[in-house]
mmCIF file of C-alpha atoms in Angstrom:
data_model
loop_
_atom_site.group_PDB
_atom_site.id
_atom_site.type_symbol
_atom_site.label_atom_id
_atom_site.label_comp_id
_atom_site.label_asym_id
_atom_site.label_seq_id
_atom_site.Cartn_x
_atom_site.Cartn_y
_atom_site.Cartn_z
ATOM 1 C CA MET A 1 16.001 110.085 55.642
ATOM 2 C CA SER A 2 18.776 107.578 56.212
ATOM 3 C CA THR A 3 18.401 105.609 53.280
ATOM 4 C CA VAL A 4 19.232 108.577 51.528
ATOM 5 C CA SER A 5 22.243 109.684 53.879
ATOM 6 C CA VAL A 6 24.023 106.142 53.458
ATOM 7 C CA TYR A 7 23.497 106.517 49.356
ATOM 8 C CA SER A 8 25.333 110.092 49.335
ATOM 9 C CA TYR A 9 27.896 108.267 51.474
ATOM 10 C CA THR A 10 28.574 105.445 49.535
ATOM 11 C CA HIS A 11 28.623 108.123 46.327
ATOM 12 C CA SER A 12 31.298 110.041 47.835
ATOM 13 C CA VAL A 13 33.117 107.064 49.086
ATOM 14 C CA THR A 14 33.334 105.637 45.223
ATOM 15 C CA TYR A 15 34.153 109.388 43.970
ATOM 16 C CA VAL A 16 36.753 109.763 46.387
ATOM 17 C CA THR A 17 38.397 106.620 45.688
ATOM 18 C CA ASP A 18 38.227 107.189 41.935
ATOM 19 C CA ASN A 19 39.896 110.683 42.236
ATOM 20 C CA VAL A 20 42.498 109.710 44.968
ATOM 21 C CA LEU A 21 43.401 106.577 42.036
ATOM 22 C CA ARG A 22 43.516 108.923 39.162
ATOM 23 C CA SER A 23 45.570 111.885 41.532
ATOM 24 C CA LEU A 24 48.338 109.064 41.889
ATOM 25 C CA LYS A 25 47.882 108.064 38.095
ATOM 26 C CA ASP A 26 48.733 111.856 37.072
ATOM 27 C CA ILE A 27 51.663 112.284 39.562
ATOM 28 C CA ILE A 28 53.048 108.889 38.344
ATOM 29 C CA ARG A 29 52.953 110.018 34.768
ATOM 30 C CA LEU A 30 53.602 113.670 35.300
ATOM 31 C CA SER A 31 56.489 112.520 37.226
ATOM 32 C CA GLY A 32 57.826 110.778 34.379
ATOM 33 C CA LEU A 33 57.373 107.414 35.695
ATOM 34 C CA SER A 34 55.345 104.326 33.819
ATOM 35 C CA PRO A 35 52.092 104.017 35.429
ATOM 36 C CA ALA A 36 51.855 100.444 34.253
ATOM 37 C CA ASN A 37 52.465 99.065 37.393
ATOM 38 C CA LEU A 38 49.307 101.153 38.852
ATOM 39 C CA ALA A 39 47.224 100.491 36.040
ATOM 40 C CA ASN A 40 48.097 96.309 36.672
ATOM 41 C CA SER A 41 46.714 96.556 40.295
ATOM 42 C CA TRP A 42 44.064 99.022 40.154
ATOM 43 C CA GLU A 43 41.167 97.059 41.205
ATOM 44 C CA SER A 44 43.263 95.761 44.190
ATOM 45 C CA LYS A 45 44.355 99.155 45.294
ATOM 46 C CA HIS A 46 40.534 100.470 44.257
ATOM 47 C CA ARG A 47 39.029 97.756 46.543
ATOM 48 C CA ALA A 48 41.642 98.356 49.265
ATOM 49 C CA ILE A 49 40.997 101.808 49.081
ATOM 50 C CA LYS A 50 37.084 101.832 49.005
ATOM 51 C CA THR A 51 36.935 99.401 51.773
ATOM 52 C CA TRP A 52 39.203 101.688 54.188
ATOM 53 C CA ILE A 53 37.437 105.030 53.250
ATOM 54 C CA GLU A 54 33.689 103.148 53.751
ATOM 55 C CA SER A 55 34.832 101.690 57.291
ATOM 56 C CA ARG A 56 37.022 105.312 58.091
ATOM 57 C CA HIS A 57 40.077 103.151 59.027
ATOM 58 C CA LEU A 58 42.028 104.602 56.206
ATOM 59 C CA GLU A 59 44.612 107.634 57.016
ATOM 60 C CA ARG A 60 46.609 108.118 53.978
ATOM 61 C CA VAL A 61 47.446 107.249 50.867
ATOM 62 C CA GLU A 62 51.656 107.298 50.044
ATOM 63 C CA LEU A 63 53.214 107.243 46.541
ATOM 64 C CA GLU A 64 56.701 106.511 46.975
ATOM 65 C CA ILE A 65 59.269 107.403 44.349
ATOM 66 C CA PHE A 66 62.404 105.751 45.361
ATOM 67 C CA ASN A 67 65.616 104.535 43.566
ATOM 68 C CA PRO A 68 65.739 101.153 43.220
ATOM 69 C CA ALA A 69 69.433 100.417 43.848
ATOM 70 C CA THR A 70 69.620 102.279 47.448
ATOM 71 C CA ASN A 71 66.232 102.231 48.378
ATOM 72 C CA ALA A 72 66.041 105.996 49.560
ATOM 73 C CA LEU A 73 63.314 107.739 48.653
ATOM 74 C CA ILE A 74 63.525 110.659 46.260
ATOM 75 C CA VAL A 75 60.123 112.143 46.663
ATOM 76 C CA ARG A 76 56.663 110.756 48.662
ATOM 77 C CA TRP A 77 53.029 112.063 47.597
ATOM 78 C CA ASP A 78 50.945 112.039 50.209
ATOM 79 C CA LEU A 79 46.805 112.308 50.039
ATOM 80 C CA ASP A 80 45.598 112.291 53.669
ATOM 81 C CA ILE A 81 41.875 111.307 54.075
ATOM 82 C CA VAL A 82 39.774 114.322 55.415
ATOM 83 C CA TYR A 83 36.397 112.499 56.854
ATOM 84 C CA GLN A 84 33.983 115.357 57.550
ATOM 85 C CA TRP A 85 31.281 114.131 55.048
ATOM 86 C CA SER A 86 27.918 115.855 55.383
ATOM 87 C CA ASN A 87 24.677 115.035 53.816
ATOM 88 C CA GLY A 88 24.363 118.765 52.840
ATOM 89 C CA ASP A 89 24.819 120.218 49.318
ATOM 90 C CA GLY A 90 27.133 117.735 47.752
ATOM 91 C CA SER A 91 29.752 119.822 46.333
ATOM 92 C CA PHE A 92 32.585 117.847 44.628
ATOM 93 C CA TYR A 93 35.309 118.886 43.028
ATOM 94 C CA THR A 94 38.911 117.539 41.593
ATOM 95 C CA ASP A 95 41.891 119.707 41.735
ATOM 96 C CA THR A 96 44.525 118.465 39.435
ATOM 97 C CA GLU A 97 45.952 121.571 38.405
ATOM 98 C CA GLN A 98 47.052 121.988 41.509
ATOM 99 C CA LEU A 99 48.620 118.959 41.568
ATOM 100 C CA LYS A 100 50.213 119.450 38.076
ATOM 101 C CA TYR A 101 51.781 122.925 39.601
ATOM 102 C CA ALA A 102 53.232 120.906 42.452
ATOM 103 C CA ILE A 103 54.418 118.157 40.356
ATOM 104 C CA LYS A 104 56.579 120.610 38.082
ATOM 105 C CA LYS A 105 57.923 122.164 41.491
ATOM 106 C CA ALA A 106 59.160 118.543 42.569
ATOM 107 C CA GLY A 107 60.963 117.721 39.238
ATOM 108 C CA VAL A 108 60.916 114.747 36.592
ATOM 109 C CA ALA A 109 61.739 111.955 38.923
ATOM 110 C CA PRO A 110 64.705 110.107 37.272
ATOM 111 C CA GLU A 111 64.321 107.128 34.783
ATOM 112 C CA SER A 112 66.015 104.428 37.080
ATOM 113 C CA ALA A 113 63.173 105.284 39.729
ATOM 114 C CA ASN A 114 60.772 103.081 40.806
ATOM 115 C CA TYR A 115 57.300 103.250 43.038
ATOM 116 C CA GLU A 116 55.378 102.017 45.409
ATOM 117 C CA ILE A 117 51.905 102.881 47.077
ATOM 118 C CA ILE A 118 51.783 102.624 50.770
ATOM 119 C CA LEU A 119 48.135 102.341 52.120
ATOM 120 C CA LYS A 120 48.207 103.650 56.091
ATOM 121 C CA THR A 121 45.262 102.540 58.318
ATOM 122 C CA LYS A 122 44.122 102.957 61.649
ATOM 123 C CA PRO A 123 44.120 99.861 63.904
ATOM 124 C CA GLY A 124 41.109 97.162 63.715
ATOM 125 C CA ARG A 125 40.454 98.104 60.025
ATOM 126 C CA PRO A 126 39.030 95.388 58.276
ATOM 127 C CA ASP A 127 40.986 92.851 56.229
ATOM 128 C CA VAL A 128 41.257 93.281 52.441
ATOM 129 C CA SER A 129 42.733 90.277 50.340
ATOM 130 C CA GLY A 130 46.378 91.135 49.369
ATOM 131 C CA TRP A 131 46.973 93.919 51.703
ATOM 132 C CA GLY A 132 48.792 93.827 54.621
ATOM 133 C CA PRO A 133 50.597 96.158 56.874
ATOM 134 C CA ALA A 134 53.829 98.309 55.209
ATOM 135 C CA THR A 135 56.483 100.123 56.098
ATOM 136 C CA SER A 136 57.180 103.585 54.908
ATOM 137 C CA ARG A 137 60.534 104.737 53.613
ATOM 138 C CA SER A 138 62.357 107.315 55.861
ATOM 139 C CA THR A 139 61.823 111.235 55.385
ATOM 140 C CA ASP A 140 64.738 112.024 57.064
ATOM 141 C CA GLY A 141 65.994 115.146 55.516
ATOM 142 C CA MET A 142 63.206 116.151 53.883
ATOM 143 C CA VAL A 143 60.709 118.645 54.234
ATOM 144 C CA ARG A 144 56.854 118.446 53.695
ATOM 145 C CA GLN A 145 54.906 120.817 51.265
ATOM 146 C CA THR A 146 51.326 120.797 52.120
ATOM 147 C CA LEU A 147 49.275 121.724 49.191
ATOM 148 C CA GLY A 148 45.598 121.490 50.575
ATOM 149 C CA SER A 149 42.475 119.678 49.259
ATOM 150 C CA THR A 150 42.614 117.810 46.292
ATOM 151 C CA VAL A 151 40.037 115.893 46.349
ATOM 152 C CA GLU A 152 35.975 116.320 47.912
ATOM 153 C CA HIS A 153 32.684 115.428 47.943
ATOM 154 C CA SER A 154 30.331 116.662 50.348
ATOM 155 C CA GLY A 155 33.373 116.932 53.150
ATOM 156 C CA LEU A 156 34.680 113.381 52.152
ATOM 157 C CA GLY A 157 38.149 114.097 50.431
ATOM 158 C CA ALA A 158 42.023 114.011 50.447
ATOM 159 C CA SER A 159 44.425 116.516 51.028
ATOM 160 C CA ALA A 160 48.030 116.178 49.181
ATOM 161 C CA ALA A 161 51.664 116.974 50.126
ATOM 162 C CA TYR A 162 54.915 116.254 48.946
ATOM 163 C CA TRP A 163 58.083 115.274 51.184
ATOM 164 C CA ARG A 164 61.380 116.701 49.381
ATOM 165 C CA THR A 165 64.405 117.017 50.120
ATOM 166 C CA ARG A 166 66.095 120.068 51.880
#
């Protein structure tokens, strides 16, 4: 019995990791930015996200779209990781339409914008090569818009939100 649960949790971790990264790619592309930076570091990001979801240390994946001249945040997308996994019915989904609608509301990023992906973890996380502590840009003067559940597999998932100027 525990072998089945371990397999199912591993499957859920892989599904959520894959779809968090695909969601980031969609946000980047639909915001008018090049996904080349994400594509070039896909394996590293996949390894870190999967490792830290598996160990339950990943709290949030942040996609910061910023002005490279001032380093000021333009918009930030959050994918908060939800750990309510159960070995129940195995329901799964990824809500790309919800993201597309929110991206239209947030607007296309300026042509000069750049982006970074930051992984927020709990203390005591296992080390992943190429990853260390990171500081998020300030969200002062911004308001958070919550979208709700975007990715789920048997209760393990990600809820999306974005920060916009008031």
